[in-house]
mmCIF file of C-alpha atoms in Angstrom:
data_model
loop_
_atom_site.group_PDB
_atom_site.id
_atom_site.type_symbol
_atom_site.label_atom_id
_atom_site.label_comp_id
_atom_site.label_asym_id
_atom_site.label_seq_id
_atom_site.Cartn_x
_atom_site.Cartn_y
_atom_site.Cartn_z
ATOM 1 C CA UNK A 1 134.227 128.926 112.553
ATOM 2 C CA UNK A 2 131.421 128.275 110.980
ATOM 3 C CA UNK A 3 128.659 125.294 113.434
ATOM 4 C CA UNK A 4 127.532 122.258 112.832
ATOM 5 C CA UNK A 5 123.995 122.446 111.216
ATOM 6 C CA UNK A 6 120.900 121.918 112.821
ATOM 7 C CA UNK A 7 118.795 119.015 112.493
ATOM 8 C CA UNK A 8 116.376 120.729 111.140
ATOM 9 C CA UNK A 9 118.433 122.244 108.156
ATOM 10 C CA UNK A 10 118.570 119.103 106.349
ATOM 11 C CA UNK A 11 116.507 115.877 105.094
ATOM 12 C CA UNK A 12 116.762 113.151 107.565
ATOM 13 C CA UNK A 13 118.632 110.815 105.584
ATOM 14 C CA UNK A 14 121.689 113.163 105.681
ATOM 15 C CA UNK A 15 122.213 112.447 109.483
ATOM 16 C CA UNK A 16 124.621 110.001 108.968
ATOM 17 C CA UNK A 17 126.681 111.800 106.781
ATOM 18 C CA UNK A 18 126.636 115.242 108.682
ATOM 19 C CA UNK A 19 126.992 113.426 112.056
ATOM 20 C CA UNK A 20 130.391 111.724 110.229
ATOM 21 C CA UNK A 21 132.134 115.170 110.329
ATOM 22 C CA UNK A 22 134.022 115.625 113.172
ATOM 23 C CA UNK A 23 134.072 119.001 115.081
ATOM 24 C CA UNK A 24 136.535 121.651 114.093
ATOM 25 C CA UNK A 25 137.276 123.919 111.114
ATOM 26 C CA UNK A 26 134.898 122.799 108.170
ATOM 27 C CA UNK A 27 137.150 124.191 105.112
ATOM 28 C CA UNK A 28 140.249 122.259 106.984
ATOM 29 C CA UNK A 29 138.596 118.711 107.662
ATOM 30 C CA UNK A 30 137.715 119.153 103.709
ATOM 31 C CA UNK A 31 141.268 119.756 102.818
ATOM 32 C CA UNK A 32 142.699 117.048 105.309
ATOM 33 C CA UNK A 33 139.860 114.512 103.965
ATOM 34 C CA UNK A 34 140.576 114.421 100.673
ATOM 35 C CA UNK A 35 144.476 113.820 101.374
ATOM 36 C CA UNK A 36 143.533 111.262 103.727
ATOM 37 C CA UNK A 37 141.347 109.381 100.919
ATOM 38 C CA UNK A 38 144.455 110.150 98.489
ATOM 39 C CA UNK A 39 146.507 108.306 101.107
ATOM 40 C CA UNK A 40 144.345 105.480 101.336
ATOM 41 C CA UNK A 41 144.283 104.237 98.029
ATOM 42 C CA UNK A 42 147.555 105.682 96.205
ATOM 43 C CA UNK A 43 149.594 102.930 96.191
ATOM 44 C CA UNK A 44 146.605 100.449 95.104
ATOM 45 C CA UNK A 45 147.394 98.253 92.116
ATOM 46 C CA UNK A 46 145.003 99.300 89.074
ATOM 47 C CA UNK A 47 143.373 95.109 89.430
ATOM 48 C CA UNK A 48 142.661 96.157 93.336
ATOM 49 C CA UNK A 49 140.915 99.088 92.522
ATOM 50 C CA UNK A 50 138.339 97.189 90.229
ATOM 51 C CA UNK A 51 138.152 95.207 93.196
ATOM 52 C CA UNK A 52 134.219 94.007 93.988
ATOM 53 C CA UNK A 53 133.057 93.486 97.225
ATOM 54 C CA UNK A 54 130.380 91.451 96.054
ATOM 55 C CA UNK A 55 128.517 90.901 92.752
ATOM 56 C CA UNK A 56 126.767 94.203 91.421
ATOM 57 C CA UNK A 57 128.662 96.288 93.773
ATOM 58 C CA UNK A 58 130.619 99.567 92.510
ATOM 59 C CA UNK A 59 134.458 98.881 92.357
ATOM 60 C CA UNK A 60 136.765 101.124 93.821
ATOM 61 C CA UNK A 61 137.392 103.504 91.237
ATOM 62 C CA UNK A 62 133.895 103.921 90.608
ATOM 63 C CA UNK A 63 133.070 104.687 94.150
ATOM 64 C CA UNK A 64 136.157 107.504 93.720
ATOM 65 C CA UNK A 65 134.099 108.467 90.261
ATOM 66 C CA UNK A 66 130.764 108.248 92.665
ATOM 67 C CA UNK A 67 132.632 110.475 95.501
ATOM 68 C CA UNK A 68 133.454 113.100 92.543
ATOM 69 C CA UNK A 69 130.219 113.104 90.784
ATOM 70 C CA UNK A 70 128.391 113.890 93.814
ATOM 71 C CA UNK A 71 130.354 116.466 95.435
ATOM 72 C CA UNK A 72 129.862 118.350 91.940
ATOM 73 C CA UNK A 73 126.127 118.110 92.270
ATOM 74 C CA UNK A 74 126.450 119.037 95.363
ATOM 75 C CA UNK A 75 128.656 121.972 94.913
ATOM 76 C CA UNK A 76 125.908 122.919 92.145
ATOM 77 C CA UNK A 77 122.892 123.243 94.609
ATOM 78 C CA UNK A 78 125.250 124.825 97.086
ATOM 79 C CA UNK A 79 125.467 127.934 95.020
ATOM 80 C CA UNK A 80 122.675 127.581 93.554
ATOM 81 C CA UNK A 81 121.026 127.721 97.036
ATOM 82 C CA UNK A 82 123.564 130.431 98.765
ATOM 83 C CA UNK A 83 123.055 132.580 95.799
ATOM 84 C CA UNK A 84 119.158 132.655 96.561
ATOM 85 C CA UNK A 85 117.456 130.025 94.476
ATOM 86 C CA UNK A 86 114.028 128.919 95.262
ATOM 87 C CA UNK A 87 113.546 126.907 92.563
ATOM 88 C CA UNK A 88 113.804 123.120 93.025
ATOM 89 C CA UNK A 89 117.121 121.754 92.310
ATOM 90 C CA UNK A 90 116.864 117.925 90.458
ATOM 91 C CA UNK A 91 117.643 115.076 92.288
ATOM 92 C CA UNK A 92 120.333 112.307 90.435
ATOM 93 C CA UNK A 93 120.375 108.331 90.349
ATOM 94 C CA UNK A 94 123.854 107.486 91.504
ATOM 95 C CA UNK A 95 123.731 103.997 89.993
ATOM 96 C CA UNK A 96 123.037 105.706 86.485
ATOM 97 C CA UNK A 97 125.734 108.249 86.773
ATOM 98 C CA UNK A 98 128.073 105.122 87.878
ATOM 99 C CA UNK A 99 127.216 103.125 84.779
ATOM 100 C CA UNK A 100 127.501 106.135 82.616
ATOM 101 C CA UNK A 101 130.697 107.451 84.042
ATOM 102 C CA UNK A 102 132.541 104.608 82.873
ATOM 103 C CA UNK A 103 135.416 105.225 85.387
ATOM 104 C CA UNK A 104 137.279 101.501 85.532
ATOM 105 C CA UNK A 105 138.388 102.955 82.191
ATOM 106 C CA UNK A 106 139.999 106.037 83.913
ATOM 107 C CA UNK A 107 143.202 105.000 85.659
ATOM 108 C CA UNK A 108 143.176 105.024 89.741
ATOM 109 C CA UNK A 109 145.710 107.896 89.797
ATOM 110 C CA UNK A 110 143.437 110.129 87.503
ATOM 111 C CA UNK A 111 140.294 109.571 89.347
ATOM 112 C CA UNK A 112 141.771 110.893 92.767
ATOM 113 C CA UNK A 113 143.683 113.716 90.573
ATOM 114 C CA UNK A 114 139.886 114.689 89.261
ATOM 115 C CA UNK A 115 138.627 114.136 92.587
ATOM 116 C CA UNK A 116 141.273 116.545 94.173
ATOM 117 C CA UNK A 117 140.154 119.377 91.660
ATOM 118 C CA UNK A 118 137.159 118.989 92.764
ATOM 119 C CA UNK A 119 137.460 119.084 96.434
ATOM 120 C CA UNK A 120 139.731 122.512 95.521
ATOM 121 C CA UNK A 121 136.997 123.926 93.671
ATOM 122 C CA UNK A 122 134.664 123.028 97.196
ATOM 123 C CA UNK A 123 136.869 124.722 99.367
ATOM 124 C CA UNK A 124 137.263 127.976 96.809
ATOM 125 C CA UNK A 125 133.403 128.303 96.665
ATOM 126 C CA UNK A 126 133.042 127.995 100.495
ATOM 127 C CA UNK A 127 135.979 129.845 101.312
ATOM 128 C CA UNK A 128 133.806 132.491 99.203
ATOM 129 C CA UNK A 129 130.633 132.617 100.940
ATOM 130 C CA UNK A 130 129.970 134.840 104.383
ATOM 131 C CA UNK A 131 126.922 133.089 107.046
ATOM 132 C CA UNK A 132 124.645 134.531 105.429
ATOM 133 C CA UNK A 133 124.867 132.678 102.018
ATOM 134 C CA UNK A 134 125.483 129.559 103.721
ATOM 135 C CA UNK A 135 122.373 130.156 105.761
ATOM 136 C CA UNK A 136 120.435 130.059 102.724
ATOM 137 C CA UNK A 137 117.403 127.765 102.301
ATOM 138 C CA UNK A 138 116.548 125.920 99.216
ATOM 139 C CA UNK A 139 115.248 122.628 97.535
ATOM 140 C CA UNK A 140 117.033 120.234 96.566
ATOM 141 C CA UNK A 141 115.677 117.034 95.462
ATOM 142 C CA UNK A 142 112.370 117.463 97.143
ATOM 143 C CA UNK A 143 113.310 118.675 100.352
ATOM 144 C CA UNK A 144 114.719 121.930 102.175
ATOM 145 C CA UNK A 145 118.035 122.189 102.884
ATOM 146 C CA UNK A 146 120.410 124.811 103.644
ATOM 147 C CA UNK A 147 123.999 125.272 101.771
ATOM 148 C CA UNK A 148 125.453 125.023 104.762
ATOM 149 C CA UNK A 149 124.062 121.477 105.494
ATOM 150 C CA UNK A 150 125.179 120.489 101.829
ATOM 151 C CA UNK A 151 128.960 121.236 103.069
ATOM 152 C CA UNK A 152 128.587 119.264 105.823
ATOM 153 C CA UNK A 153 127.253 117.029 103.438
ATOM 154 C CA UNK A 154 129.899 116.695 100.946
ATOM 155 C CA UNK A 155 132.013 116.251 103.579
ATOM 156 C CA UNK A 156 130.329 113.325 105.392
ATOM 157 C CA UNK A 157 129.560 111.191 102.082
ATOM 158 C CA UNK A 158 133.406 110.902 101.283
ATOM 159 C CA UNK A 159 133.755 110.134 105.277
ATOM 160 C CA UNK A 160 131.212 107.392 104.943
ATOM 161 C CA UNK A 161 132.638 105.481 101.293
ATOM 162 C CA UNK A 162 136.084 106.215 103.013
ATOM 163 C CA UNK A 163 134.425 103.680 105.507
ATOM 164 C CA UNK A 164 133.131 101.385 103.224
ATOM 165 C CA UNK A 165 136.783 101.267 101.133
ATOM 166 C CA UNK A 166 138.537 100.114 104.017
ATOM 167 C CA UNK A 167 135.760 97.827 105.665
ATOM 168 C CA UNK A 168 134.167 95.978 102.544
ATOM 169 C CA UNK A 169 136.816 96.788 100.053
ATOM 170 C CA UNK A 170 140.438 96.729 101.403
ATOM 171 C CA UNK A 171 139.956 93.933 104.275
ATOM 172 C CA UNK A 172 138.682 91.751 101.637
ATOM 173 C CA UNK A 173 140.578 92.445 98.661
ATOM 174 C CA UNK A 174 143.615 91.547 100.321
ATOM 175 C CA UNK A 175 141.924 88.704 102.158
ATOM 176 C CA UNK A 176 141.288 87.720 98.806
ATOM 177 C CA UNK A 177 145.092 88.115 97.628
ATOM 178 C CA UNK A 178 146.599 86.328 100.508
ATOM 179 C CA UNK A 179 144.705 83.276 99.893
ATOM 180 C CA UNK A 180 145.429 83.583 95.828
ATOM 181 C CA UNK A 181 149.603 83.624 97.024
ATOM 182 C CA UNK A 182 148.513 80.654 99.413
ATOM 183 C CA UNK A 183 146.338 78.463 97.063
#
């Protein structure tokens, strides 16, 4: 079983997201996660899942497309970083890959079937790397970081929008539907 990394493997701004994972087997909280998240929203009406929180804000789907997008980055500078690369690895605007991804036009069902390929395609790559790949130090967006951090990583950013889908999204879309059957 592979630890937990250290605080000093990754920018600080990851904390959140790497202290999100709970202990155990990484490659199995990754698996479980992303049925969990599948669970959450499966039986969600296509008008919930464009559901707004507020004005501005993503909808549903497009924090699914946002969950996606960024795990395949991710995955990218993973290999990129446990195969050796010391080059530096772009950063991304997530708002811009939002806009462009256009998902409210994908349906809900497709989005968590592309974001389940995905997560596979995680779990094959780290399945497929020994310690000392995932020991590896690179840069990614400006700052060091090993590929084992950007696991944890990948695995802590669906934790924390899991969060945010059932505290900002969920609670107040049906909020919101209750008092539409009451009014």
């Amino acid at each position: 079983m592979i630890s937990k990394p250290e605080t000093n493997e990754y920018p600080p701004y990851y904390k959140e997201y790497v202290n999100n994972v709970p202990d155990g087997e990484l490659l199995q909280i990754l698996d479980d996660q992303q049925k969990e998240t599948k669970e959450l929203l499966k039986d969600l009406s296509e008008e919930t899942a464009e559901y707004q929180y507020a004005p501005g804000k993503w909808t549903i789907k497009e924090v699914i497309g946002h969950i996606t997008d960024t795990e395949r980055i991710m995955c990218y500078r993973l290999l990129s970083i446990a195969r050796g690369e010391k080059g530096m690895l772009p950063g991304y605007t997530d708002d811009d890959y939002v806009k462009r991804g256009q998902f409210n036009r994908f349906s809900l069902s497709d989005l968590l079937h592309h974001q389940a390929l995905v997560r596979q395609h995680t779990i094959l790559l780290l399945s497929s790397l020994d310690e000392e790949a995932m020991r590896q130090r690179g840069n990614a967006n400006g700052s060091e970081v090993t590929a084992l951090a950007i696991a944890y990583i990948i695995a802590g950013h669906e934790i924390h929008h899991r969060r945010l889908i059932k505290d900002r999204y969920l609670r107040d879309a049906l909020t919101n539907s209750d008092n539409d059957l009451k009014g």
